[in-house]
CSV table of C-alpha atoms in Angstrom, one decimal:
chain,number,residue,atom,x,y,z
A,1,THR,CA,36.7,3.5,-35.1
A,2,ASN,CA,33.8,1.0,-34.4
A,3,PRO,CA,31.8,2.4,-31.3
A,4,ALA,CA,30.3,-0.9,-30.2
A,5,LYS,CA,33.8,-1.7,-29.9
A,6,PRO,CA,34.0,-0.7,-25.5
A,7,ALA,CA,31.2,-2.1,-26.0
A,8,ASP,CA,32.0,-5.7,-27.0
A,9,ALA,CA,35.4,-5.6,-25.2
A,10,ALA,CA,32.8,-4.4,-22.1
A,11,ALA,CA,30.8,-7.8,-21.9
A,12,PRO,CA,33.0,-10.9,-21.1
A,13,LYS,CA,33.9,-8.6,-18.4
A,14,GLN,CA,30.8,-7.9,-17.1
A,15,ALA,CA,30.1,-12.0,-17.6
A,16,THR,CA,32.5,-12.9,-15.7
A,17,ASP,CA,32.5,-10.5,-12.5
A,18,PRO,CA,32.0,-11.7,-8.9
A,19,ASP,CA,30.7,-8.7,-7.9
A,20,ALA,CA,28.2,-8.5,-10.3
A,21,PRO,CA,24.5,-7.8,-9.3
A,22,PRO,CA,22.9,-11.1,-10.1
A,23,GLU,CA,19.7,-11.2,-13.5
A,24,VAL,CA,16.2,-10.7,-12.6
A,25,VAL,CA,14.2,-12.9,-15.2
A,26,VAL,CA,10.7,-12.2,-15.8
A,27,THR,CA,8.0,-13.1,-17.6
A,28,ALA,CA,6.0,-10.2,-17.2
A,29,GLN,CA,5.2,-9.9,-20.8
A,30,LYS,CA,4.1,-13.7,-20.7
A,31,ARG,CA,7.7,-14.7,-22.0
A,32,SER,CA,11.3,-15.3,-20.6
A,33,GLU,CA,12.9,-11.9,-19.9
A,34,ARG,CA,15.4,-9.5,-17.9
A,35,LEU,CA,13.8,-7.6,-16.6
A,36,GLN,CA,15.7,-5.0,-17.3
A,37,ASP,CA,14.6,-5.8,-21.7
A,38,VAL,CA,10.6,-4.9,-20.2
A,39,PRO,CA,8.4,-1.8,-20.6
A,40,VAL,CA,6.5,-2.0,-18.0
A,41,ALA,CA,6.8,-1.2,-13.7
A,42,VAL,CA,7.9,-3.9,-13.1
A,43,THR,CA,9.1,-5.7,-8.5
A,44,VAL,CA,9.8,-8.3,-8.1
A,45,VAL,CA,9.6,-10.6,-4.7
A,46,SER,CA,11.7,-13.6,-4.1
A,47,GLY,CA,10.8,-17.4,-3.1
A,48,ASP,CA,13.4,-16.6,0.3
A,49,ALA,CA,12.7,-12.6,0.3
A,50,LEU,CA,8.2,-14.2,0.8
A,51,ASN,CA,9.3,-17.1,3.4
A,52,SER,CA,11.8,-14.1,5.5
A,53,LEU,CA,7.8,-13.1,6.3
A,54,SER,CA,5.7,-13.3,9.4
A,55,ARG,CA,2.8,-15.0,6.7
A,56,ALA,CA,3.8,-16.2,3.9
A,57,ASN,CA,0.8,-14.3,1.5
A,58,LEU,CA,-0.7,-11.7,-0.3
A,59,GLU,CA,-1.3,-10.2,3.0
A,60,SER,CA,2.3,-9.9,4.1
A,61,ALA,CA,4.1,-9.6,0.9
A,62,GLN,CA,2.0,-5.4,0.8
A,63,TYR,CA,5.5,-4.3,3.0
A,64,LEU,CA,8.0,-5.6,0.0
A,65,VAL,CA,6.2,-3.7,-2.5
A,66,PRO,CA,5.8,0.4,-3.1
A,67,SER,CA,1.9,0.6,-4.0
A,68,PHE,CA,0.3,-2.0,-3.4
A,69,THR,CA,-1.9,-2.7,-0.3
A,70,VAL,CA,-4.1,-4.8,1.0
A,71,LEU,CA,-8.2,-3.9,1.3
A,72,LYS,CA,-9.4,-6.3,4.8
A,73,SER,CA,-13.4,-6.9,4.8
A,74,GLY,CA,-16.6,-9.1,6.7
A,75,THR,CA,-15.0,-12.6,5.5
A,76,THR,CA,-11.4,-13.8,3.1
A,77,LEU,CA,-14.0,-14.1,0.4
A,78,ASN,CA,-13.8,-9.8,-0.3
A,79,GLN,CA,-11.3,-8.7,0.1
A,80,SER,CA,-9.5,-6.9,-2.5
A,81,LEU,CA,-6.0,-5.8,-3.8
A,82,PHE,CA,-4.7,-2.8,-5.0
A,83,LEU,CA,-2.1,-1.0,-7.0
A,84,ARG,CA,-1.2,2.6,-6.3
A,85,GLY,CA,-4.6,3.6,-5.2
A,86,VAL,CA,-7.0,1.5,-8.2
A,87,GLY,CA,-9.0,-1.7,-7.2
A,88,THR,CA,-11.9,-2.6,-6.6
A,89,ALA,CA,-13.8,-2.5,-2.8
A,90,THR,CA,-17.0,-4.4,-2.4
A,91,PHE,CA,-18.8,-5.9,0.0
A,92,SER,CA,-19.8,-9.2,-2.6
A,93,ILE,CA,-17.9,-11.8,-3.5
A,94,ALA,CA,-19.2,-12.3,-7.5
A,95,GLY,CA,-17.2,-8.8,-8.0
A,96,GLU,CA,-14.6,-9.1,-10.4
A,97,PRO,CA,-11.3,-7.0,-9.4
A,98,SER,CA,-9.3,-4.7,-11.1
A,99,VAL,CA,-6.0,-6.7,-9.7
A,100,SER,CA,-6.0,-10.1,-11.0
A,101,THR,CA,-3.3,-13.5,-9.2
A,102,VAL,CA,-2.5,-15.7,-11.8
A,103,VAL,CA,-0.3,-18.5,-10.8
A,104,ASP,CA,2.0,-20.1,-13.2
A,105,GLY,CA,-0.1,-18.8,-15.9
A,106,VAL,CA,-3.4,-19.9,-14.4
A,107,VAL,CA,-5.4,-16.4,-13.4
A,108,TYR,CA,-7.7,-16.4,-10.7
A,109,SER,CA,-11.0,-15.3,-10.8
A,110,ARG,CA,-12.0,-13.7,-7.8
A,111,SER,CA,-10.1,-11.7,-5.3
A,112,GLY,CA,-10.5,-14.2,-2.7
A,113,GLU,CA,-9.1,-16.8,-3.9
A,114,ALA,CA,-5.9,-14.9,-3.8
A,115,PHE,CA,-5.9,-15.0,0.0
A,116,SER,CA,-3.3,-18.1,0.5
A,117,GLU,CA,-0.9,-19.5,1.6
A,118,LEU,CA,2.0,-18.9,-0.8
A,119,VAL,CA,4.2,-23.1,0.2
A,120,ASP,CA,7.5,-23.5,-2.4
A,121,ILE,CA,6.6,-20.3,-4.2
A,122,ASP,CA,9.6,-19.1,-6.9
A,123,GLN,CA,9.5,-15.4,-7.6
A,124,LEU,CA,6.6,-12.8,-7.4
A,125,GLU,CA,5.8,-9.7,-9.6
A,126,VAL,CA,4.3,-7.3,-9.3
A,127,LEU,CA,3.2,-5.4,-12.8
A,128,ARG,CA,1.9,-1.7,-12.3
A,129,GLY,CA,-0.5,-0.1,-14.3
A,130,PRO,CA,-3.3,-1.2,-17.0
A,131,GLN,CA,-2.4,-5.1,-18.4
A,132,GLY,CA,-4.8,-5.7,-20.2
A,133,THR,CA,-3.2,-6.9,-23.1
A,134,LEU,CA,-1.8,-9.1,-22.3
A,135,PHE,CA,-3.7,-10.4,-19.0
A,136,GLY,CA,-7.3,-9.1,-19.9
A,137,LYS,CA,-10.2,-7.4,-18.5
A,138,ASN,CA,-9.5,-8.3,-14.9
A,139,ALA,CA,-6.2,-7.0,-14.8
A,140,SER,CA,-6.8,-2.5,-15.7
A,141,ALA,CA,-5.3,-1.8,-12.4
A,142,GLY,CA,-2.2,-4.3,-12.6
A,143,VAL,CA,-1.9,-8.1,-12.5
A,144,ILE,CA,-0.1,-10.0,-9.5
A,145,THR,CA,1.7,-13.1,-11.4
A,146,ILE,CA,3.3,-16.6,-8.6
A,147,THR,CA,5.4,-17.7,-10.0
A,148,SER,CA,6.1,-21.3,-8.0
A,149,LYS,CA,9.4,-23.7,-8.3
A,150,ARG,CA,9.8,-25.4,-10.5
A,151,PRO,CA,11.1,-29.5,-9.8
A,152,THR,CA,14.8,-29.9,-11.0
A,153,SER,CA,16.8,-32.8,-12.6
A,154,THR,CA,18.1,-34.4,-8.6
A,155,PHE,CA,16.2,-35.4,-5.9
A,156,GLY,CA,15.0,-34.0,-2.1
A,157,GLY,CA,13.4,-32.2,-0.7
A,158,TYR,CA,12.4,-29.4,2.0
A,159,GLY,CA,10.2,-29.9,5.3
A,160,GLU,CA,9.6,-27.2,8.4
A,161,ALA,CA,7.4,-26.5,10.9
A,162,ALA,CA,7.0,-24.5,13.2
A,163,TYR,CA,4.3,-22.7,16.2
A,164,PHE,CA,3.6,-19.7,17.5
A,165,THR,CA,2.2,-18.0,20.0
A,166,ASP,CA,-1.8,-19.1,20.7
A,167,SER,CA,-1.8,-22.3,19.3
A,168,GLU,CA,-1.4,-21.3,15.4
A,169,TYR,CA,1.3,-24.4,14.3
A,170,ARG,CA,2.2,-24.0,10.6
A,171,PHE,CA,4.2,-27.6,7.9
A,172,ARG,CA,4.7,-27.1,5.0
A,173,GLY,CA,7.5,-29.2,2.4
A,174,ALA,CA,8.3,-30.5,-0.4
A,175,VAL,CA,10.7,-33.3,-2.2
A,176,ASN,CA,11.4,-34.0,-5.7
A,177,VAL,CA,12.1,-36.7,-7.4
A,178,PRO,CA,13.7,-37.0,-11.6
A,179,LEU,CA,11.6,-40.5,-12.7
A,180,ALA,CA,14.5,-40.2,-15.9
A,181,GLU,CA,16.7,-38.1,-17.7
A,182,ASP,CA,13.9,-36.0,-19.0
A,183,ILE,CA,11.6,-36.1,-16.6
A,184,ARG,CA,10.7,-34.4,-13.3
A,185,THR,CA,8.5,-34.1,-10.5
A,186,ARG,CA,7.9,-32.6,-7.1
A,187,LEU,CA,5.7,-32.8,-4.8
A,188,THR,CA,4.1,-30.0,-2.4
A,189,GLY,CA,2.3,-29.8,1.0
A,190,PHE,CA,1.6,-27.5,3.6
A,191,TYR,CA,-1.1,-27.4,6.3
A,192,SER,CA,-1.4,-24.2,9.4
A,193,THR,CA,-3.9,-23.2,12.0
A,194,TYR,CA,-5.0,-20.2,14.2
A,195,ASP,CA,-7.3,-19.5,17.1
A,196,GLY,CA,-8.0,-16.8,17.0
A,197,ASN,CA,-7.5,-14.0,19.5
A,198,ILE,CA,-10.6,-12.0,19.3
A,199,ARG,CA,-13.8,-13.9,21.3
A,200,ASN,CA,-17.1,-12.6,19.9
A,201,VAL,CA,-19.4,-13.0,23.1
A,202,THR,CA,-22.3,-13.5,20.9
A,203,THR,CA,-21.5,-17.1,19.5
A,204,ASN,CA,-18.9,-17.7,22.7
A,205,SER,CA,-16.5,-18.8,19.8
A,206,ILE,CA,-13.3,-17.2,19.2
A,207,VAL,CA,-12.5,-15.6,16.1
A,208,ASN,CA,-10.2,-14.4,13.4
A,209,GLY,CA,-8.8,-18.1,13.5
A,210,TRP,CA,-7.9,-20.8,9.9
A,211,GLU,CA,-7.1,-23.5,8.4
A,212,HIS,CA,-4.8,-23.1,5.1
A,213,TYR,CA,-3.8,-26.6,4.3
A,214,GLY,CA,-3.4,-27.2,0.2
A,215,ALA,CA,-0.8,-29.8,-2.3
A,216,ARG,CA,0.7,-29.6,-5.6
A,217,PHE,CA,1.9,-31.5,-7.4
A,218,GLN,CA,4.2,-30.5,-10.9
A,219,VAL,CA,5.3,-33.1,-13.9
A,220,GLU,CA,7.9,-31.8,-16.3
A,221,ALA,CA,9.2,-33.3,-19.4
A,222,ARG,CA,11.8,-32.3,-22.4
A,223,PRO,CA,11.8,-34.7,-25.0
A,224,THR,CA,13.7,-32.4,-27.0
A,225,SER,CA,16.1,-29.2,-25.7
A,226,ASP,CA,13.3,-27.4,-28.3
A,227,LEU,CA,10.0,-28.6,-26.0
A,228,SER,CA,9.6,-28.5,-22.6
A,229,LEU,CA,5.6,-30.9,-21.3
A,230,THR,CA,4.4,-29.4,-17.7
A,231,PHE,CA,1.6,-30.1,-16.6
A,232,ILE,CA,0.4,-29.0,-12.4
A,233,ALA,CA,-2.3,-30.4,-10.1
A,234,ASP,CA,-3.2,-28.4,-7.4
A,235,TYR,CA,-5.7,-28.1,-4.7
A,236,TYR,CA,-5.7,-26.3,-1.1
A,237,ARG,CA,-8.8,-25.5,1.1
A,238,ASN,CA,-9.5,-22.0,3.4
A,239,LYS,CA,-11.5,-21.9,6.7
A,240,ASP,CA,-10.9,-18.2,7.7
A,241,ASP,CA,-13.1,-17.5,10.9
A,242,CYS,CA,-11.6,-13.6,9.8
A,243,CYS,CA,-12.5,-10.7,10.2
A,244,ALA,CA,-12.8,-9.8,13.7
A,245,GLU,CA,-12.7,-5.0,14.0
A,246,ILE,CA,-11.8,-3.9,17.5
A,247,ILE,CA,-13.2,-0.6,19.6
A,248,ALA,CA,-10.5,1.2,19.0
A,249,THR,CA,-10.0,4.1,21.8
A,250,PRO,CA,-12.1,7.6,21.0
A,251,PRO,CA,-9.9,10.6,20.8
A,252,ILE,CA,-7.3,11.6,23.4
A,253,ASN,CA,-8.5,15.1,25.2
A,254,GLY,CA,-5.3,16.8,24.8
A,255,ALA,CA,-5.3,19.3,28.2
A,256,THR,CA,-6.1,15.8,30.5
A,257,GLY,CA,-4.7,13.6,28.5
A,258,LEU,CA,-7.9,11.3,29.0
A,259,PRO,CA,-10.1,8.7,26.6
A,260,THR,CA,-13.3,12.7,25.3
A,261,THR,CA,-16.5,12.2,26.6
A,262,ASN,CA,-20.1,11.5,24.5
A,263,LEU,CA,-22.9,10.0,24.6
A,264,SER,CA,-21.1,6.6,23.8
A,265,THR,CA,-18.3,6.7,26.3
A,266,SER,CA,-22.0,7.2,28.7
A,267,VAL,CA,-22.8,3.7,27.5
A,268,LEU,CA,-20.6,1.0,26.3
A,269,PRO,CA,-17.4,-0.3,28.1
A,270,THR,CA,-14.1,1.7,29.3
A,271,PRO,CA,-12.2,1.7,25.4
A,272,LEU,CA,-9.3,-0.5,25.5
A,273,GLY,CA,-7.7,0.3,22.7
A,274,ALA,CA,-4.8,-2.6,21.6
A,275,ASP,CA,-5.8,-4.5,24.7
A,276,THR,CA,-9.5,-5.9,23.4
A,277,ARG,CA,-10.2,-9.3,23.1
A,278,GLN,CA,-13.8,-9.7,23.3
A,279,VAL,CA,-16.7,-8.3,20.4
A,280,ALA,CA,-20.1,-8.8,20.5
A,281,GLN,CA,-21.8,-8.6,16.8
A,282,ASN,CA,-24.0,-10.9,15.0
A,283,LEU,CA,-22.1,-10.8,12.0
A,284,ILE,CA,-21.3,-14.4,10.7
A,285,THR,CA,-17.8,-14.0,9.5
A,286,ARG,CA,-16.8,-17.6,8.9
A,287,THR,CA,-15.7,-18.6,4.6
């Protein structure tokens, strides 16, 4: 009896089963492989799942990936990524991260560069644990690898516009143009702006807002069936006024149900907790 025959006989049935889950292809080892064949702790988030978030960026993606967290800081340049509780927290923009971010094979040398809009993304892969063998010294805690959508052989595109309260606007779109049978191009663009939600009475300005815009242009050529050439030009610019933190309400007295009184509450304004909409600080958070 050949023990391989039952598996061989089941393979065609599994391939044609309409209820079978689709295969997930990852590039965790710098080549396209099935997720179940990769000996690495990998979590894959599709581009559609990212677009369903309130904001398509890494800060929102942390709610979809176990053991992935983001540490906010005084400015967006100092924000840090953590995997399994391991990362690099620093107040210097020259600090090198422990969780590396890779976009289409290009490594971002600073953590702050990763906090841009994730527009026209195919999928996001989170590799937990040391990945220095393939991704270098700044991957001792893990890697976030992002793959953008590639040009296709059909002409088409999409556009989106959105408005949210507190004067937040978002625009994004992409157009796919095949130049020849084996040459394809794709142009992606985005723009988003938000006024902010906290007034700094020291500078008399609204903070925690932003203005992000950028574009990506791709050309893909396939001279032969075994050769693919890809050119990608990516530009983005972030103007952030982040992050002004509010002072939370002091601990509640269990007997009275009122905030605990101490020396600070006798001289500071009445604490408003989450309803606080003013801060008084001379720290410049703009980046």
